[in-house]
Structures are given as structure tokens and as C-alpha cells.
mmCIF file of C-alpha atoms and ligand atoms in Angstrom:
data_model
loop_
_atom_site.group_PDB
_atom_site.id
_atom_site.type_symbol
_atom_site.label_atom_id
_atom_site.label_comp_id
_atom_site.label_asym_id
_atom_site.label_seq_id
_atom_site.Cartn_x
_atom_site.Cartn_y
_atom_site.Cartn_z
ATOM 1 C CA MET E 1 -0.014 0.083 0.004
ATOM 2 C CA THR E 2 1.395 3.344 -0.982
ATOM 3 C CA LEU E 3 0.426 6.071 1.575
ATOM 4 C CA ALA E 4 -0.753 9.398 0.205
ATOM 5 C CA TYR E 5 -1.300 12.812 1.785
ATOM 6 C CA TRP E 6 -4.472 14.362 0.167
ATOM 7 C CA ASN E 7 -5.876 17.658 1.218
ATOM 8 C CA GLY E 8 -5.222 17.238 4.879
ATOM 9 C CA THR E 9 -5.945 13.447 5.006
ATOM 10 C CA TRP E 10 -3.767 10.264 4.743
ATOM 11 C CA GLN E 11 -5.030 7.462 2.724
ATOM 12 C CA PRO E 12 -4.015 4.745 0.350
ATOM 13 C CA LEU E 13 -2.797 6.405 -2.928
ATOM 14 C CA ALA E 14 -5.119 4.063 -4.900
ATOM 15 C CA GLU E 15 -8.080 5.455 -2.986
ATOM 16 C CA VAL E 16 -7.599 9.098 -3.576
ATOM 17 C CA THR E 17 -10.281 10.595 -5.785
ATOM 18 C CA VAL E 18 -9.816 13.863 -7.574
ATOM 19 C CA SER E 19 -12.656 16.133 -8.819
ATOM 20 C CA PRO E 20 -12.923 16.353 -12.679
ATOM 21 C CA LEU E 21 -13.097 20.124 -12.093
ATOM 22 C CA ASP E 22 -9.675 20.250 -10.298
ATOM 23 C CA ARG E 23 -7.720 22.860 -12.137
ATOM 24 C CA GLY E 24 -4.615 20.573 -12.180
ATOM 25 C CA PHE E 25 -6.593 18.225 -14.406
ATOM 26 C CA LEU E 26 -8.361 20.935 -16.576
ATOM 27 C CA PHE E 27 -5.562 23.461 -16.935
ATOM 28 C CA ALA E 28 -2.413 21.934 -15.644
ATOM 29 C CA ASP E 29 -2.734 24.871 -13.193
ATOM 30 C CA GLY E 30 -0.345 23.768 -10.506
ATOM 31 C CA VAL E 31 3.320 23.174 -9.419
ATOM 32 C CA TYR E 32 5.214 20.396 -8.058
ATOM 33 C CA GLU E 33 8.460 19.095 -6.306
ATOM 34 C CA VAL E 34 10.229 15.912 -6.304
ATOM 35 C CA VAL E 35 12.696 15.227 -3.429
ATOM 36 C CA ALA E 36 15.004 12.238 -2.938
ATOM 37 C CA VAL E 37 15.045 10.274 0.408
ATOM 38 C CA TYR E 38 18.083 8.087 1.265
ATOM 39 C CA ASP E 39 17.633 5.705 4.098
ATOM 40 C CA GLY E 40 14.823 7.729 5.297
ATOM 41 C CA ARG E 41 16.485 11.046 5.263
ATOM 42 C CA ILE E 42 15.319 13.652 3.036
ATOM 43 C CA PHE E 43 18.033 15.204 0.729
ATOM 44 C CA GLU E 44 18.090 18.930 0.652
ATOM 45 C CA LEU E 45 14.560 19.510 1.976
ATOM 46 C CA ASP E 46 15.229 23.242 2.608
ATOM 47 C CA ALA E 47 16.203 23.905 -1.027
ATOM 48 C CA HIS E 48 13.164 22.096 -2.331
ATOM 49 C CA LEU E 49 10.872 23.969 -0.024
ATOM 50 C CA ASP E 50 12.414 27.273 -1.142
ATOM 51 C CA ARG E 51 11.853 26.272 -4.771
ATOM 52 C CA LEU E 52 8.324 25.215 -4.160
ATOM 53 C CA ALA E 53 7.588 28.549 -2.375
ATOM 54 C CA ARG E 54 9.164 30.371 -5.496
ATOM 55 C CA SER E 55 7.013 28.273 -7.943
ATOM 56 C CA LEU E 56 3.791 28.792 -5.771
ATOM 57 C CA ALA E 57 4.422 32.573 -5.539
ATOM 58 C CA ALA E 58 5.125 32.869 -9.283
ATOM 59 C CA VAL E 59 1.719 31.375 -10.188
ATOM 60 C CA ARG E 60 -0.054 32.969 -7.070
ATOM 61 C CA ILE E 61 -1.199 29.747 -5.592
ATOM 62 C CA ASP E 62 -1.768 29.787 -1.819
ATOM 63 C CA PRO E 63 -1.144 26.144 -0.694
ATOM 64 C CA GLY E 64 -3.127 26.660 2.519
ATOM 65 C CA LEU E 65 -0.188 24.996 4.554
ATOM 66 C CA ASP E 66 2.782 26.924 5.853
ATOM 67 C CA ARG E 67 6.357 25.870 5.362
ATOM 68 C CA ALA E 68 6.355 23.868 8.502
ATOM 69 C CA GLY E 69 3.163 22.089 7.424
ATOM 70 C CA LEU E 70 4.574 21.249 4.061
ATOM 71 C CA ALA E 71 7.860 20.007 5.697
ATOM 72 C CA ALA E 72 5.685 17.903 8.016
ATOM 73 C CA VAL E 73 4.011 16.151 4.993
ATOM 74 C CA PHE E 74 7.428 15.313 3.551
ATOM 75 C CA GLN E 75 8.897 14.119 6.815
ATOM 76 C CA ARG E 76 5.784 11.845 7.413
ATOM 77 C CA LEU E 77 6.100 10.254 3.928
ATOM 78 C CA ALA E 78 9.905 9.931 4.406
ATOM 79 C CA ALA E 79 9.530 7.990 7.574
ATOM 80 C CA ASP E 80 7.802 5.096 5.746
ATOM 81 C CA ALA E 81 9.370 5.690 2.278
ATOM 82 C CA PRO E 82 10.935 2.627 0.501
ATOM 83 C CA ARG E 83 14.535 1.962 1.333
ATOM 84 C CA PRO E 84 17.445 2.327 0.543
ATOM 85 C CA ALA E 85 16.269 5.267 -1.791
ATOM 86 C CA ALA E 86 13.043 6.800 -2.681
ATOM 87 C CA THR E 87 11.442 9.944 -4.034
ATOM 88 C CA ILE E 88 8.520 12.000 -2.765
ATOM 89 C CA TYR E 89 6.327 13.750 -5.290
ATOM 90 C CA MET E 90 4.183 16.793 -4.101
ATOM 91 C CA GLN E 91 1.963 18.728 -6.233
ATOM 92 C CA VAL E 92 -0.065 21.715 -5.412
ATOM 93 C CA THR E 93 -2.987 22.818 -7.776
ATOM 94 C CA ARG E 94 -5.258 25.790 -7.627
ATOM 95 C CA GLY E 95 -8.122 23.469 -6.444
ATOM 96 C CA ALA E 96 -11.518 22.313 -7.761
ATOM 97 C CA PRO E 97 -14.003 25.290 -8.020
ATOM 98 C CA ALA E 98 -17.560 24.706 -8.929
ATOM 99 C CA GLN E 99 -17.110 25.834 -12.515
ATOM 100 C CA ARG E 100 -14.434 25.741 -15.284
ATOM 101 C CA SER E 101 -13.300 29.252 -16.061
ATOM 102 C CA HIS E 102 -9.671 30.285 -17.029
ATOM 103 C CA ALA E 103 -9.147 33.067 -14.544
ATOM 104 C CA PHE E 104 -8.372 32.374 -10.904
ATOM 105 C CA PRO E 105 -11.616 31.200 -9.109
ATOM 106 C CA ALA E 106 -12.799 32.994 -6.033
ATOM 107 C CA GLY E 107 -12.348 31.065 -2.754
ATOM 108 C CA ALA E 108 -11.156 27.696 -4.264
ATOM 109 C CA GLN E 109 -8.723 25.883 -1.823
ATOM 110 C CA ALA E 110 -5.540 24.487 -3.239
ATOM 111 C CA SER E 111 -5.332 20.653 -3.816
ATOM 112 C CA ILE E 112 -2.277 19.004 -2.429
ATOM 113 C CA LEU E 113 -1.234 15.508 -3.208
ATOM 114 C CA ALA E 114 1.915 13.897 -1.997
ATOM 115 C CA PHE E 115 3.257 10.382 -1.980
ATOM 116 C CA ALA E 116 6.619 8.337 -1.905
ATOM 117 C CA SER E 117 7.816 5.913 -4.472
ATOM 118 C CA ALA E 118 11.094 3.691 -4.608
ATOM 119 C CA LEU E 119 13.964 5.291 -6.390
ATOM 120 C CA LYS E 120 16.059 2.934 -8.450
ATOM 121 C CA ARG E 121 19.413 4.784 -8.473
ATOM 122 C CA LEU E 122 21.646 4.578 -11.622
ATOM 123 C CA GLY E 123 24.138 2.072 -10.419
ATOM 124 C CA ARG E 124 27.860 2.481 -10.394
ATOM 125 C CA ALA E 125 28.512 0.036 -13.149
ATOM 126 C CA GLN E 126 25.909 1.652 -15.365
ATOM 127 C CA GLN E 127 27.459 5.006 -14.620
ATOM 128 C CA GLU E 128 31.053 3.608 -15.548
ATOM 129 C CA ASP E 129 29.558 2.572 -18.948
ATOM 130 C CA GLY E 130 28.014 6.121 -19.251
ATOM 131 C CA PHE E 131 24.804 7.096 -20.898
ATOM 132 C CA ALA E 132 23.553 8.607 -24.229
ATOM 133 C CA LEU E 133 21.604 11.656 -25.098
ATOM 134 C CA VAL E 134 19.679 12.812 -28.118
ATOM 135 C CA SER E 135 18.875 16.409 -28.929
ATOM 136 C CA ALA E 136 15.566 18.157 -29.896
ATOM 137 C CA PRO E 137 14.375 21.707 -30.208
ATOM 138 C CA ASP E 138 13.143 23.217 -26.967
ATOM 139 C CA ILE E 139 9.590 23.857 -27.639
ATOM 140 C CA ARG E 140 8.597 24.984 -24.000
ATOM 141 C CA TRP E 141 7.358 28.238 -22.703
ATOM 142 C CA LEU E 142 9.515 31.126 -21.294
ATOM 143 C CA ARG E 143 9.045 30.391 -17.667
ATOM 144 C CA CYS E 144 10.820 27.148 -17.296
ATOM 145 C CA ASP E 145 12.117 28.335 -13.759
ATOM 146 C CA ILE E 146 8.676 27.648 -12.445
ATOM 147 C CA LYS E 147 8.278 23.917 -11.623
ATOM 148 C CA SER E 148 4.847 23.740 -13.427
ATOM 149 C CA ILE E 149 2.937 20.453 -13.694
ATOM 150 C CA ALA E 150 2.198 21.555 -17.477
ATOM 151 C CA LEU E 151 4.835 19.051 -18.714
ATOM 152 C CA LEU E 152 3.504 18.017 -22.243
ATOM 153 C CA PRO E 153 6.763 19.377 -24.043
ATOM 154 C CA SER E 154 8.959 17.403 -21.466
ATOM 155 C CA VAL E 155 6.749 14.304 -21.852
ATOM 156 C CA LEU E 156 7.299 14.450 -25.655
ATOM 157 C CA ALA E 157 11.066 15.001 -25.078
ATOM 158 C CA ALA E 158 11.290 12.160 -22.656
ATOM 159 C CA GLN E 159 9.434 9.813 -25.080
ATOM 160 C CA ASN E 160 11.808 10.837 -27.774
ATOM 161 C CA ALA E 161 14.534 9.612 -25.561
ATOM 162 C CA ALA E 162 12.707 6.431 -24.767
ATOM 163 C CA GLU E 163 12.192 5.634 -28.333
ATOM 164 C CA ALA E 164 15.860 6.272 -29.087
ATOM 165 C CA GLY E 165 16.860 3.963 -26.279
ATOM 166 C CA VAL E 166 18.836 6.698 -24.469
ATOM 167 C CA LEU E 167 18.762 8.342 -20.977
ATOM 168 C CA GLU E 168 17.502 11.816 -21.826
ATOM 169 C CA THR E 169 16.750 14.391 -24.570
ATOM 170 C CA VAL E 170 18.801 17.540 -24.458
ATOM 171 C CA MET E 171 16.830 20.600 -25.614
ATOM 172 C CA LEU E 172 18.274 23.362 -27.672
ATOM 173 C CA ARG E 173 16.917 26.880 -28.235
ATOM 174 C CA ASP E 174 18.381 29.450 -30.584
ATOM 175 C CA GLY E 175 21.737 27.637 -30.758
ATOM 176 C CA LEU E 176 22.001 27.311 -26.976
ATOM 177 C CA VAL E 177 21.655 24.414 -24.577
ATOM 178 C CA SER E 178 18.751 24.717 -22.262
ATOM 179 C CA GLU E 179 18.332 21.492 -20.239
ATOM 180 C CA CYS E 180 16.974 18.049 -20.618
ATOM 181 C CA ALA E 181 13.392 16.893 -20.217
ATOM 182 C CA ALA E 182 13.812 16.522 -16.548
ATOM 183 C CA SER E 183 17.468 17.232 -15.750
ATOM 184 C CA ASN E 184 20.176 19.979 -16.109
ATOM 185 C CA VAL E 185 23.260 19.877 -18.158
ATOM 186 C CA PHE E 186 26.938 20.443 -17.563
ATOM 187 C CA VAL E 187 29.860 20.547 -20.040
ATOM 188 C CA VAL E 188 33.524 20.248 -19.483
ATOM 189 C CA LYS E 189 36.220 21.557 -21.820
ATOM 190 C CA ASP E 190 39.920 21.546 -21.020
ATOM 191 C CA GLY E 191 39.101 20.988 -17.350
ATOM 192 C CA LYS E 192 36.710 24.037 -17.278
ATOM 193 C CA VAL E 193 33.104 23.379 -16.327
ATOM 194 C CA ALA E 194 30.158 25.371 -17.555
ATOM 195 C CA THR E 195 26.403 25.001 -17.126
ATOM 196 C CA PRO E 196 23.454 27.212 -18.375
ATOM 197 C CA ALA E 197 22.668 30.132 -15.992
ATOM 198 C CA ALA E 198 19.576 29.553 -13.900
ATOM 199 C CA ASP E 199 17.277 32.126 -15.572
ATOM 200 C CA HIS E 200 13.779 31.803 -17.020
ATOM 201 C CA ARG E 201 14.950 29.320 -19.633
ATOM 202 C CA ILE E 202 15.658 26.441 -17.284
ATOM 203 C CA LEU E 203 14.592 24.893 -14.035
ATOM 204 C CA ASP E 204 17.245 25.716 -11.212
ATOM 205 C CA GLY E 205 17.743 22.184 -10.258
ATOM 206 C CA ILE E 206 18.692 21.252 -6.711
ATOM 207 C CA ASN E 207 21.246 18.690 -7.851
ATOM 208 C CA ARG E 208 22.506 21.310 -10.218
ATOM 209 C CA ARG E 209 23.289 23.462 -7.358
ATOM 210 C CA ILE E 210 24.795 20.540 -5.360
ATOM 211 C CA ALA E 211 27.046 19.596 -8.291
ATOM 212 C CA ILE E 212 28.185 23.397 -8.635
ATOM 213 C CA ARG E 213 28.922 23.505 -4.806
ATOM 214 C CA LEU E 214 30.689 20.033 -4.718
ATOM 215 C CA ALA E 215 32.797 21.038 -7.813
ATOM 216 C CA GLU E 216 33.755 24.343 -6.074
ATOM 217 C CA GLU E 217 34.695 22.711 -2.857
ATOM 218 C CA LEU E 218 37.039 20.512 -4.951
ATOM 219 C CA GLY E 219 38.525 23.731 -6.390
ATOM 220 C CA ILE E 220 36.848 23.230 -9.799
ATOM 221 C CA ALA E 221 35.180 26.491 -10.893
ATOM 222 C CA VAL E 222 31.796 26.194 -12.659
ATOM 223 C CA GLU E 223 30.815 28.987 -15.030
ATOM 224 C CA GLN E 224 27.043 29.686 -15.127
ATOM 225 C CA ARG E 225 26.405 31.256 -18.410
ATOM 226 C CA ASP E 226 24.933 30.588 -21.959
ATOM 227 C CA VAL E 227 26.272 27.205 -23.304
ATOM 228 C CA ALA E 228 26.248 27.151 -27.037
ATOM 229 C CA GLU E 229 25.251 23.803 -28.848
ATOM 230 C CA VAL E 230 28.638 23.744 -30.513
ATOM 231 C CA GLU E 231 30.295 23.654 -27.106
ATOM 232 C CA LEU E 232 27.974 20.804 -26.272
ATOM 233 C CA ARG E 233 29.114 18.918 -29.348
ATOM 234 C CA ALA E 234 32.755 19.652 -28.734
ATOM 235 C CA ALA E 235 32.796 18.958 -24.968
ATOM 236 C CA ASP E 236 35.324 16.627 -23.314
ATOM 237 C CA GLU E 237 32.595 15.578 -20.809
ATOM 238 C CA ILE E 238 28.882 16.140 -20.546
ATOM 239 C CA TRP E 239 26.974 15.464 -17.167
ATOM 240 C CA ILE E 240 23.344 15.621 -16.340
ATOM 241 C CA THR E 241 21.915 16.231 -12.906
ATOM 242 C CA SER E 242 18.544 15.601 -11.297
ATOM 243 C CA THR E 243 16.929 14.326 -8.133
ATOM 244 C CA THR E 244 16.286 10.986 -9.797
ATOM 245 C CA LYS E 245 19.300 10.590 -12.111
ATOM 246 C CA GLU E 246 21.589 12.301 -9.528
ATOM 247 C CA LEU E 247 24.892 13.131 -11.513
ATOM 248 C CA ALA E 248 25.038 11.011 -14.670
ATOM 249 C CA PRO E 249 27.975 10.965 -17.182
ATOM 250 C CA ILE E 250 27.040 11.251 -20.908
ATOM 251 C CA VAL E 251 29.324 9.495 -23.351
ATOM 252 C CA ARG E 252 27.270 9.727 -26.507
ATOM 253 C CA LEU E 253 25.256 12.619 -28.020
ATOM 254 C CA ASP E 254 23.161 12.021 -31.136
ATOM 255 C CA GLY E 255 25.127 8.804 -31.761
ATOM 256 C CA ALA E 256 28.719 10.526 -31.697
ATOM 257 C CA ALA E 257 31.192 9.956 -28.832
ATOM 258 C CA VAL E 258 31.515 12.600 -26.108
ATOM 259 C CA GLY E 259 35.333 13.234 -25.590
ATOM 260 C CA THR E 260 36.965 9.872 -25.285
ATOM 261 C CA GLY E 261 33.539 8.105 -25.111
ATOM 262 C CA ARG E 262 34.069 7.141 -21.427
ATOM 263 C CA PRO E 263 33.073 8.981 -18.297
ATOM 264 C CA GLY E 264 35.577 11.670 -17.714
ATOM 265 C CA PRO E 265 37.948 12.625 -14.701
ATOM 266 C CA VAL E 266 36.036 15.693 -13.616
ATOM 267 C CA TRP E 267 32.733 13.926 -13.417
ATOM 268 C CA ARG E 268 34.429 11.190 -11.476
ATOM 269 C CA ARG E 269 35.735 13.557 -8.692
ATOM 270 C CA VAL E 270 32.319 15.405 -8.377
ATOM 271 C CA ARG E 271 30.401 12.125 -8.453
ATOM 272 C CA ASP E 272 32.478 10.685 -5.703
ATOM 273 C CA ALA E 273 31.795 13.703 -3.525
ATOM 274 C CA PHE E 274 28.133 13.248 -4.391
ATOM 275 C CA ASP E 275 28.005 9.749 -3.095
ATOM 276 C CA ARG E 276 29.778 10.853 0.209
ATOM 277 C CA LEU E 277 27.215 13.477 0.589
ATOM 278 C CA VAL E 278 24.384 11.207 0.019
ATOM 279 C CA GLY E 279 25.934 8.662 2.357
ATOM 280 C CA GLN E 280 25.275 5.462 0.352
ATOM 281 C CA PRO E 281 26.942 4.019 -2.730
ATOM 282 C CA ALA E 282 24.862 4.119 -5.949
HETATM 283 N N1 LIG J 1 12.577 16.917 -12.596
HETATM 284 N N2 LIG J 1 14.988 20.401 -15.245
HETATM 285 C C1 LIG J 1 13.872 19.968 -15.448
HETATM 286 C C2 LIG J 1 12.989 20.473 -16.477
HETATM 287 C C3 LIG J 1 13.233 19.115 -14.419
HETATM 288 O O1 LIG J 1 12.107 18.636 -14.548
HETATM 289 C C4 LIG J 1 14.122 18.680 -13.383
HETATM 290 C C5 LIG J 1 13.687 17.700 -12.376
HETATM 291 C C6 LIG J 1 15.528 19.191 -13.238
HETATM 292 C C7 LIG J 1 16.365 18.845 -12.212
HETATM 293 O O2 LIG J 1 15.990 19.328 -11.031
HETATM 294 P P1 LIG J 1 16.396 18.676 -9.624
HETATM 295 O O3 LIG J 1 17.860 18.526 -9.516
HETATM 296 O O4 LIG J 1 15.848 19.753 -8.545
HETATM 297 O O5 LIG J 1 15.738 17.339 -9.546
HETATM 298 C C8 LIG J 1 15.805 20.061 -14.319
HETATM 299 C C9 LIG J 1 12.053 16.082 -11.585
HETATM 300 C C10 LIG J 1 13.079 15.085 -11.018
HETATM 301 C C11 LIG J 1 10.807 15.420 -12.181
HETATM 302 O O6 LIG J 1 10.089 16.007 -12.987
HETATM 303 O O7 LIG J 1 10.548 14.163 -11.972
#
């Protein structure tokens, strides 16, 4: 049985029923978070709560729970989350008013759903082989900094990767790298690391921030700036980061080898630091 939090109640996920008028269902009018849980401990909860607050404020949804209330929901789910690793998904929509109408309804209460799932980490042996990416145009909107549940372009990009038999699709806009369907991108050239700046064009990933911090603690500077598609294709190393993929080395892009075609030395140093931080081997 998977336990779910649903609008102030705790019940089996399979028994949660949602109104057809919920604005998440009708308009994708909501935001979400995904946090990792390692051996029952939530990874970087404060950073995720900060980002959830930013997403909610950006779309002007009042979740009806304060930060401590939201944290308590995450903590309750973490206590019983699958081990050794899990994720907790939380989404907040603008609720289910009596009528469908685009503008904000008066008096509707936000709907909050949260539940945990087992996380199958990308194992060390798989990491040592490395992963592949394909590229596609970034067809999303211009507020990718909001962690919106309106994910259709990301769904299509992820399906594109699945059909190509690769880990992710890297999205390109105006000759620049944005990010993958559900992860951020880093490139390494001549020992220098760069990643797209966290502006409106990408989600400011929590593991992106962790990777930057860990690299800097190792004395490896990370430039946050525009990254051109040509840099991506000429990179010695590419990594992608996310809560679920952690810090994954990319060895093929659109069928061509990245660098030597093996995970690179800069990735390895940051990855080792990541595993130490998480406290369990992948
Ligand atoms: N997605 N960029 C996009 C578009 C994402 O959807 C995600 C995460 C990231 C990485 O963010 P973080 O490091 O905070 O997980 C970047 C989650 C995992 C998801 O949608 O399931």
C-alpha cells in the first residue's frame, strides 16, 4: 500500500479521488516538487521547500499550509518511504472550483497531493559505462524556472529519448543548450566546467546547485552562462543532474562519442563527492 497525503488526509494512494473540475486536471494549473530520500533522510529539503515557495508565488497559488506544514508532510512520508532510496512527489494545484473558467476562481482551496515511490538509482556499473543523449528543439514556454505540472513538451522529449533507447533528450533553443526533459546539463572543456545560468529558460535544479557546490569545494570553478550547442558537441565531458538521475555521465550525443567516449575525470571527482554527501553508494 502506498500512503498518500491528500488535502489534509492520509489514505492509500489508490483510494484518492480527484474532482474532474480540479484545475490541475483541466488546466495543468499547478506546481510540483520531487525530493530524494536516502535511508529515510530527505536530501536538501530546505532547498526544495524554497523552490516550491518560489513556484507557488510565481503562479500565485496559496497552498493553505505553511512551510512547516509542508515540511511535516514530506517528513511523514519519508519516515515510511521505501529503502534504501525513494522519491517523494508533491503537487499543489489551484483546487477544484464549481465551474471551469480560466481566470483564478474565487475562494477555491488548493489541492495538495503527495506520496513516496522507490527510487532505483543509476548504479555505479551503469555509470561507468556512461549514458547517451539525443537532442531536440526546446519547444517549451519562457518560464521554465517555475516547476509547473504543465509538462507536455517534457513528456514528448522524454518519449523521444525512450524511443531512441537513451537516457534523456537535451533541448536546444536559438543555438544554446537549455536543459534535458527532466534534468540539467553540464559541459567540461579543457578542465573548465560550464552550465546554463539559472534564468527563465531552465529549472534551477537542486542537484545542479549541489554539483556546482561540490565542484567548487574541490577547487573546480563552474561558469554559469549561456552554453552554445557547438560547445556541447565539442565537450570533453557532459553530465546531467537531477533528483532521480543524480549526477550521470554522458558518453554519446546523437550517436557521436563525447570526448573519449568514457566518463571523464572531472565527473568522477564530483560524483565521488556526491556519493559521500548522500551517504550510500549508488
Ligand atoms: N525533474 N530540469 C527539469 C525540466 C526538471 O524537470 C528537473 C527535475 C530538473 C532537475 O531538478 P532537480 O535537480 O531539482 O531534480 C531540471 C524532476 C526530477 C521530475 O520532474 O521528476
